[in-house]
Coordinates of N, CA and C in Angstrom, one line a residue:
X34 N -3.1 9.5 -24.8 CA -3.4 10.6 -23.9 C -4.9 10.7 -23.6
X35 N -6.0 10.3 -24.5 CA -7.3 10.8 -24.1 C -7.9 9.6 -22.9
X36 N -7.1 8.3 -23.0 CA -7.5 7.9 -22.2 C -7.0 7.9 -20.7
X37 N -6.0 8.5 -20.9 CA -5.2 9.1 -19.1 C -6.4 10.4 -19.0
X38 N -6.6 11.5 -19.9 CA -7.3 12.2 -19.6 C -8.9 12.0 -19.1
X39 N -9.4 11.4 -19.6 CA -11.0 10.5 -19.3 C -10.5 9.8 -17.7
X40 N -9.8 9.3 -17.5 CA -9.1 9.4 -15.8 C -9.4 9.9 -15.1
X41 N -8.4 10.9 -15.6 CA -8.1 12.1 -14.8 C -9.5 13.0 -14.1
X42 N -10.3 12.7 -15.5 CA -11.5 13.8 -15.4 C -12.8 12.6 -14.8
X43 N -12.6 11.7 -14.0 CA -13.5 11.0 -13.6 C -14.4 10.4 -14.2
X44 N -14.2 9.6 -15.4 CA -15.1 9.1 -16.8 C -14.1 7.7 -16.7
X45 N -14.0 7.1 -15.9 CA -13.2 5.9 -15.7 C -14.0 4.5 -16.8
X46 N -14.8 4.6 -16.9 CA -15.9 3.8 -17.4 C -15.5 3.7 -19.1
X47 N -15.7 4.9 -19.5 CA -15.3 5.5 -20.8 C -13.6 5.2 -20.9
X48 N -12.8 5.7 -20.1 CA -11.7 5.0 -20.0 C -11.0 3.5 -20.1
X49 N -12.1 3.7 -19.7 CA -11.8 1.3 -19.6 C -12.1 1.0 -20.9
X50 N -13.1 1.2 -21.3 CA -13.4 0.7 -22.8 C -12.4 1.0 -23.5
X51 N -12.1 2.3 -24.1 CA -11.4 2.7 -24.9 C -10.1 2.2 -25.0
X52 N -9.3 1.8 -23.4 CA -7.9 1.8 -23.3 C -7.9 -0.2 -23.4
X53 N -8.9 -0.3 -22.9 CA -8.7 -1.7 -23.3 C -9.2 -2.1 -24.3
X54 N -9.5 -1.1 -25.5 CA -9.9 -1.5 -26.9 C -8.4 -1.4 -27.6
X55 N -8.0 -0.3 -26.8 CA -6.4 -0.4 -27.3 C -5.2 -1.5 -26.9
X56 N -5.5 -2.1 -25.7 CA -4.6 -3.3 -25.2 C -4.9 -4.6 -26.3
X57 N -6.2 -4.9 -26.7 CA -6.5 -5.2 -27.7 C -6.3 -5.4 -28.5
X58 N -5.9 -4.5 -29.1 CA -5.4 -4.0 -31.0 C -3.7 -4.4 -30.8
X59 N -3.1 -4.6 -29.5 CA -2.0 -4.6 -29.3 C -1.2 -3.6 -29.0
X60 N -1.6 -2.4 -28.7 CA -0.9 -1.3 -27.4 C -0.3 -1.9 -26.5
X61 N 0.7 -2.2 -25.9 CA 0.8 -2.5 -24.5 C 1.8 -1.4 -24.0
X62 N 1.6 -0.9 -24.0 CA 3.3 0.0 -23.5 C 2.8 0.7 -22.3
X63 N 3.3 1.2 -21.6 CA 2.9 1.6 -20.2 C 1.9 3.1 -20.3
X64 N 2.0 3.6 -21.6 CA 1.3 4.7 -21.1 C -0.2 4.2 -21.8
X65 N -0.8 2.9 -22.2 CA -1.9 2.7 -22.8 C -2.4 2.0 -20.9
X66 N -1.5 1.3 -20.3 CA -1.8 0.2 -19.7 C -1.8 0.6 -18.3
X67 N -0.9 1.9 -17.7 CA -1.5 2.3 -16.6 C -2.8 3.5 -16.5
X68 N -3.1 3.9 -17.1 CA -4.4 4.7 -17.1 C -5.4 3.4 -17.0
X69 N -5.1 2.7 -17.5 CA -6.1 1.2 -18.2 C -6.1 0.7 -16.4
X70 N -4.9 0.6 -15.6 CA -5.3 0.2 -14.1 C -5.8 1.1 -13.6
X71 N -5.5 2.1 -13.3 CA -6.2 3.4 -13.0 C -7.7 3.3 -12.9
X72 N -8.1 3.0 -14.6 CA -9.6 3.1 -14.5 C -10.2 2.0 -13.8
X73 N -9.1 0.6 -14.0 CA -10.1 -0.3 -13.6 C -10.7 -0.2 -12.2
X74 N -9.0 0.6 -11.2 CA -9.3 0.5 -9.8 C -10.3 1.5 -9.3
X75 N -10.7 2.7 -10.4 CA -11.9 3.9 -9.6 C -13.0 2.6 -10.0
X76 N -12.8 1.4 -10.9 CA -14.2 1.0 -11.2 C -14.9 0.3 -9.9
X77 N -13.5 0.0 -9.5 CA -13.5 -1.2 -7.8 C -13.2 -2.5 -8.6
X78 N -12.9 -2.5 -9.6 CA -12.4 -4.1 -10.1 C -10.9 -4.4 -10.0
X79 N -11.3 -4.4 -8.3 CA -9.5 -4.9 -7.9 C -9.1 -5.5 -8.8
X80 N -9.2 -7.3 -9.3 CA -9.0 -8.0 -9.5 C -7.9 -7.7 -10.8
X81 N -8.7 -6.8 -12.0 CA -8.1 -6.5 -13.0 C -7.2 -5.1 -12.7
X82 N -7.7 -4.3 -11.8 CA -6.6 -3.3 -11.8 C -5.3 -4.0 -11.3
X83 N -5.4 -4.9 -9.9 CA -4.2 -5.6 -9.5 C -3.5 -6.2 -11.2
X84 N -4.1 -7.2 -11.9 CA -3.4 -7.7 -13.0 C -2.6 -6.6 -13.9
X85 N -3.2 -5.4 -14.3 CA -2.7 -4.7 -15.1 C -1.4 -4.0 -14.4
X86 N -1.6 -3.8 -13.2 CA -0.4 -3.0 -12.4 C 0.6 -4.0 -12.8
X87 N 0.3 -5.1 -12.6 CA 1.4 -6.3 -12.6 C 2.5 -6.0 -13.9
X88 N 1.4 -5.9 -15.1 CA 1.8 -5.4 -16.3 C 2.7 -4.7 -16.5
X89 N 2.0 -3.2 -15.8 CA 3.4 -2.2 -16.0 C 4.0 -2.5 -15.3
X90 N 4.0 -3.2 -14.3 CA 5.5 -3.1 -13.5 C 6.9 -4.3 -14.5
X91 N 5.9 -5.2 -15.4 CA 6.7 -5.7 -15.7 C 7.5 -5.0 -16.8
X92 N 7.1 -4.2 -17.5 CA 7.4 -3.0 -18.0 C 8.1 -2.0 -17.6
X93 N 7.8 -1.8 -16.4 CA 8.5 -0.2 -16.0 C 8.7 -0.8 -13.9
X94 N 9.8 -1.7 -13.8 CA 9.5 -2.2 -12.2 C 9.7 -0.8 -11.1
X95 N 10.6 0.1 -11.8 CA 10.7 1.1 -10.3 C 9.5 2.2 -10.9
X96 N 8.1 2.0 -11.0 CA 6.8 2.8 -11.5 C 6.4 2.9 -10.2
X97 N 6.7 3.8 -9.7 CA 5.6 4.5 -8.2 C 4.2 4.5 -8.4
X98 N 3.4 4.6 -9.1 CA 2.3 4.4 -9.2 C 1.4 3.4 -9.5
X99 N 2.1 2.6 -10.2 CA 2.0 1.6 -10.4 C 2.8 0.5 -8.9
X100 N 3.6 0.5 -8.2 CA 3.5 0.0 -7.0 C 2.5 0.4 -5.9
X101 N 2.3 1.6 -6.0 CA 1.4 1.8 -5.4 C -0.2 1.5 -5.2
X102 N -0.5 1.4 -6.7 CA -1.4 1.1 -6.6 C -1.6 -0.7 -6.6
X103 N -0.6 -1.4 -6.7 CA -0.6 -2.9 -6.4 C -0.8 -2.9 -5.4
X104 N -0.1 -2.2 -4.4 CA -0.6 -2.6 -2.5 C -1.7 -2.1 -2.7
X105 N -2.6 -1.2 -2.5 CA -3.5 -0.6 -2.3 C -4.6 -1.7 -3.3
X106 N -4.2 -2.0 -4.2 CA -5.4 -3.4 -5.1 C -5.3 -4.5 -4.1
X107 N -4.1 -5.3 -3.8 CA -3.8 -6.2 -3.0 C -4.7 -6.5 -1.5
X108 N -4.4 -4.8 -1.4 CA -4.8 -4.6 0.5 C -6.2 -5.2 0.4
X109 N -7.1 -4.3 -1.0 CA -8.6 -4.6 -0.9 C -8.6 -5.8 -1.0
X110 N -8.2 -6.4 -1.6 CA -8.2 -8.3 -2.1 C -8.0 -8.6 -0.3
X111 N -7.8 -8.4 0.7 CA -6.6 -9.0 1.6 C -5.7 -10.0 1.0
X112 N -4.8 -9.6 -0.2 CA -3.9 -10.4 -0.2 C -2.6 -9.6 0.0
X113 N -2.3 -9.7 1.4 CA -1.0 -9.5 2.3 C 0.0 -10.0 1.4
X114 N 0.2 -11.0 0.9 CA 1.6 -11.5 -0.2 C 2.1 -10.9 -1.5
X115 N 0.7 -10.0 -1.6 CA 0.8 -9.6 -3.0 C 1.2 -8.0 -2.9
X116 N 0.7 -7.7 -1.8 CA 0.7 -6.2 -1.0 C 2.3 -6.0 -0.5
X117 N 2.8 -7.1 0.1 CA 4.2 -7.0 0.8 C 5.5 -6.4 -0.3
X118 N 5.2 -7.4 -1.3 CA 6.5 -6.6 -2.2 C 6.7 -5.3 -2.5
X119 N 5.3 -4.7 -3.0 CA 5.2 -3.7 -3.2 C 5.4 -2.2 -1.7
X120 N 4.8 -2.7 -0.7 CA 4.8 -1.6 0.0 C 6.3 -2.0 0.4
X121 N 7.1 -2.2 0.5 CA 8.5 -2.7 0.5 C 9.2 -1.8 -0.6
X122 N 8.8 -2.1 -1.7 CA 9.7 -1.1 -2.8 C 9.0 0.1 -2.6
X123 N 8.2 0.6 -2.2 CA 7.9 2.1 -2.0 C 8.4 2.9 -0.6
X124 N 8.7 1.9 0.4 CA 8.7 2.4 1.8 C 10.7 2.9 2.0
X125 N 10.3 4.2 1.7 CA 11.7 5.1 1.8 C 12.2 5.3 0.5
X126 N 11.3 5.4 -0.5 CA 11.4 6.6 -1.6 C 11.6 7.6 -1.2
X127 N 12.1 8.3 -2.4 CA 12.2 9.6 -2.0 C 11.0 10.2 -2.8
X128 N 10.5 9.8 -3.3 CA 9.4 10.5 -4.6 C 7.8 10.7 -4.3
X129 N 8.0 10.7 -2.5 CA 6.6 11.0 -1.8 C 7.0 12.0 -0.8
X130 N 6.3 12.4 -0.2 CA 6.3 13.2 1.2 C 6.1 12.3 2.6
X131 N 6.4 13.2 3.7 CA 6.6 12.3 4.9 C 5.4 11.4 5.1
X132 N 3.9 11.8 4.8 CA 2.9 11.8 5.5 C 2.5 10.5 4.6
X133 N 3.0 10.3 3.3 CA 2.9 9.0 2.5 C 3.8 7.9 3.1
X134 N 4.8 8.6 3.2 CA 6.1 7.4 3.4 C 5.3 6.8 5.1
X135 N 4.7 7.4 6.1 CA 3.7 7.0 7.0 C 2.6 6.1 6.9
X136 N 2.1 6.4 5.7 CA 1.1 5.6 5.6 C 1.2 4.7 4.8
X137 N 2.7 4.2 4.3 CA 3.3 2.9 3.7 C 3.5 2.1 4.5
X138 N 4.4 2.6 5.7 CA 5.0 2.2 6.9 C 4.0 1.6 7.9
X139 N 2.7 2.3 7.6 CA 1.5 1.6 8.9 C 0.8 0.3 7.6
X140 N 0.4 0.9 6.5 CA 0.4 -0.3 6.1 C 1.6 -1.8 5.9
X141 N 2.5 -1.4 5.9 CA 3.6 -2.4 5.8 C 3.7 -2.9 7.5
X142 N 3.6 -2.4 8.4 CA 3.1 -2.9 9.6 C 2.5 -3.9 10.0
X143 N 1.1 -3.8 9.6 CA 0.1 -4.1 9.2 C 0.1 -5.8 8.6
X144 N 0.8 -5.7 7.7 CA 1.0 -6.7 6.6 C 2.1 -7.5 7.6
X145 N 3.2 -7.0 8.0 CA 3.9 -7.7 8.7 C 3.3 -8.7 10.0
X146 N 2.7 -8.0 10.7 CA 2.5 -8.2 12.1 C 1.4 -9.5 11.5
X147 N 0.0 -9.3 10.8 CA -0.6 -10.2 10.2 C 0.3 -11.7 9.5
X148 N 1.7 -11.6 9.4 CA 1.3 -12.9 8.8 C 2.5 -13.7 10.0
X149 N 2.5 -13.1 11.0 CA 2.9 -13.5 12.1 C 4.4 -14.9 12.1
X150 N 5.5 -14.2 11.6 CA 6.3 -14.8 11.3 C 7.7 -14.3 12.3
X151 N 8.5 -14.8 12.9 CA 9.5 -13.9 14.0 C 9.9 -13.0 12.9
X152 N 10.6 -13.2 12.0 CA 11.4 -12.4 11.0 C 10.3 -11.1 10.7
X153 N 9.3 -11.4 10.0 CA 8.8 -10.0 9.7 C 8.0 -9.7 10.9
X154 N 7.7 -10.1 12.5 CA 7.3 -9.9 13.7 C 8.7 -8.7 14.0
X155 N 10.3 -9.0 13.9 CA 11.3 -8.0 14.4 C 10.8 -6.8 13.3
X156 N 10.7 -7.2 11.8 CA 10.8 -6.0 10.7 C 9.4 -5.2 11.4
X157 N 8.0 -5.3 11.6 CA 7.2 -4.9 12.1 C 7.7 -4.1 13.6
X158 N 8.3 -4.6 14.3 CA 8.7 -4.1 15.4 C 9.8 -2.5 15.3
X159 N 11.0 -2.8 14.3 CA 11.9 -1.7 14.2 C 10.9 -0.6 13.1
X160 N 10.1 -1.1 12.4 CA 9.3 0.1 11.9 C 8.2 0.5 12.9
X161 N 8.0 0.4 13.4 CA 6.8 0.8 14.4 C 8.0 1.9 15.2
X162 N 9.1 1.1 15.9 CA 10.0 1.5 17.1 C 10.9 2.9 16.2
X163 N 10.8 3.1 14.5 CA 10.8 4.2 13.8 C 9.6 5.0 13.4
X164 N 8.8 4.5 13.4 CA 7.7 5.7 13.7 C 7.2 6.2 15.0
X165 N 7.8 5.9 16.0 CA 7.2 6.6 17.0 C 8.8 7.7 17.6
X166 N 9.5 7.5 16.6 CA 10.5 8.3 16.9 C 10.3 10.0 16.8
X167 N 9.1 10.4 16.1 CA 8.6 11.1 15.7 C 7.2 11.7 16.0
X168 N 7.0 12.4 16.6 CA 5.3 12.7 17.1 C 4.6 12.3 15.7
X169 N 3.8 11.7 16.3 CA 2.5 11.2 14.9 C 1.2 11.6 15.5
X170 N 0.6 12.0 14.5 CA -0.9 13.2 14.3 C -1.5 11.7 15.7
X171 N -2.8 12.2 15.9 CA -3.6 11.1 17.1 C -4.5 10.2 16.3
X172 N -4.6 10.5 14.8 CA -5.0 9.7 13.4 C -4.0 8.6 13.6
X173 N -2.7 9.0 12.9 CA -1.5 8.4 12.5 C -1.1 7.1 14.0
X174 N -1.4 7.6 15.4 CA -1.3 6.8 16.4 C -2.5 5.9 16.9
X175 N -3.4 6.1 16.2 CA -5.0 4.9 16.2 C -4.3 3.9 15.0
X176 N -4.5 4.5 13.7 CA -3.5 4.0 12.9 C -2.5 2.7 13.0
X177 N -1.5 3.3 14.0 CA -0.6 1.7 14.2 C -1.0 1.3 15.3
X178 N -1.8 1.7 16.2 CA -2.7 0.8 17.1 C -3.6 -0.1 16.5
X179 N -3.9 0.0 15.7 CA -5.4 -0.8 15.0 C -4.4 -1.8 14.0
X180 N -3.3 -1.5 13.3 CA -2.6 -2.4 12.7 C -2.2 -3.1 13.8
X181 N -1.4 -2.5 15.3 CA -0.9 -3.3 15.9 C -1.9 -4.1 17.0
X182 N -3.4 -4.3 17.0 CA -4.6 -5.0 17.8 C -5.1 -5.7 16.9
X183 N -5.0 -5.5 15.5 CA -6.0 -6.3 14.7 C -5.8 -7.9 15.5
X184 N -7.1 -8.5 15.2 CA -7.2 -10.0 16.1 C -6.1 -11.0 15.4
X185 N -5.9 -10.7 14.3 CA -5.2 -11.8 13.3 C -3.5 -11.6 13.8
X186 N -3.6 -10.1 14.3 CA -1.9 -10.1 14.7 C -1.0 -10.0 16.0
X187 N 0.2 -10.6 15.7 CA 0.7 -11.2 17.0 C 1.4 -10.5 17.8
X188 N 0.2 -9.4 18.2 CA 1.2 -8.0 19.0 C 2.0 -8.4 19.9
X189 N 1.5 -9.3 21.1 CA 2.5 -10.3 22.0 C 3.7 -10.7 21.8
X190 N 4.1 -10.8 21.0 CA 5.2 -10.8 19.9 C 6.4 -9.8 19.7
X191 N 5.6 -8.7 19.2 CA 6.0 -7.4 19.0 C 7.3 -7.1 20.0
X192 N 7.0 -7.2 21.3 CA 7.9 -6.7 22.5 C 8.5 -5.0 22.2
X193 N 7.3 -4.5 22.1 CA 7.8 -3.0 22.2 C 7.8 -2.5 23.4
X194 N 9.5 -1.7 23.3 CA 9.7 -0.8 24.9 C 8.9 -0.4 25.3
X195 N 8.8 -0.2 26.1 CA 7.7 0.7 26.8 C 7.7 2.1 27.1
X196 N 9.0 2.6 26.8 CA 9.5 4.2 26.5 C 9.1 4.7 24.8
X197 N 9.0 3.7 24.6 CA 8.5 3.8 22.7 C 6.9 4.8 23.2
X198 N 6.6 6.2 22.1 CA 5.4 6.6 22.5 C 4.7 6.8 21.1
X199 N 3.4 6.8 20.8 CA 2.5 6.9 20.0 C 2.1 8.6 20.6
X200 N 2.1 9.8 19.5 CA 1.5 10.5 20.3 C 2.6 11.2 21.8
X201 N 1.0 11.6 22.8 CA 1.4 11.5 24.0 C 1.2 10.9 24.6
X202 N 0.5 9.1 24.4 CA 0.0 8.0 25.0 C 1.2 7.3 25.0
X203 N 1.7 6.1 25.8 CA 2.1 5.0 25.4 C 1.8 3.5 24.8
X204 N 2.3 3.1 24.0 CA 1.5 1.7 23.5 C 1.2 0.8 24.6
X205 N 0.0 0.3 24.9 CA -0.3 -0.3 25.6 C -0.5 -1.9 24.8
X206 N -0.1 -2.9 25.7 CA 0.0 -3.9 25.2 C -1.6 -4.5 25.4
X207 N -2.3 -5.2 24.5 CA -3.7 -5.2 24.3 C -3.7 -6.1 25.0
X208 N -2.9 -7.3 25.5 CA -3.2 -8.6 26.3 C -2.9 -8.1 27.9
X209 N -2.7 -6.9 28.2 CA -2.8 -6.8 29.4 C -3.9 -6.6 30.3

């Protein structure tokens, strides 16, 4: 507990030590080992927060926080492969609110559309063609415009209706 609470209270530094003095000694059980990613990722050491998440998940696989925080380690890495499973097991939980389950769905977009394959080009297309079912903040509609223009992705692809609306704009196709 003191080192979830060193966390908590923004002493992440002091946290790392301590909890990976106890991974160490041979603690491994989830409640030494996710505070232990926790700290690593306020430290910005994707690399080890990504591994430890790995940990708990292998320990505890339906851990929302521990999924969560793998995409979100992954994302910074750009490693799209590593980010995909995870925002996939979080996207349509019930154990978030709408505005999360949105910003799983734009990153999972994101991740799709980037690795430009037809299969997750259709999956990228019916979540998009489900989030605009719904007025989305003018945040939330830059949002899957910038997932859906990034250069690396194959919005051309995409073939979104054109009754489909972001907002009160419509998606404009960027190659036009």
């Amino acid at each position: 507990p003191l080192g979830e609470c060193l966390v908590r209270r923004g002493r992440a530094a002091e946290a790392m030590v301590l909890l990976g003095r106890q991974v160490r000694e041979g603690h491994t059980d989830v409640s030494i080992r996710w505070p232990l990613a926790q700290a690593l990722a306020a430290m910005k050491q994707h690399r080890r927060a990504l591994q430890e998440t790995r940990e708990v998940l292998a320990l505890a696989p339906n851990h929302g926080g521990a999924l969560s925080l793998r995409a979100a380690e992954a994302l910074a890495l750009g490693d799209d492969a590593e980010a995909l499973p995870a925002l996939r097991a979080l996207s349509g939980r019930k154990d978030h609110d709408a505005a999360v389950e949105r910003r799983l769905r734009l990153d999972l977009v994101g991740v799709l559309t980037r690795s430009g394959t037809p299969a997750a080009l259709r999956e990228a297309r019916e979540l998009v063609n489900d989030l605009t079912t719904t007025p989305l903040s003018p945040a939330e509609g830059r949002e899957v415009r910038r997932a859906l223009i990034e250069p690396s992705s194959n919005v051309a692809n995409l073939q979104l209706h054109p009754e489909h609306r972001i907002g009160h704009e419509p998606i404009a196709n960027p190659h036009d």
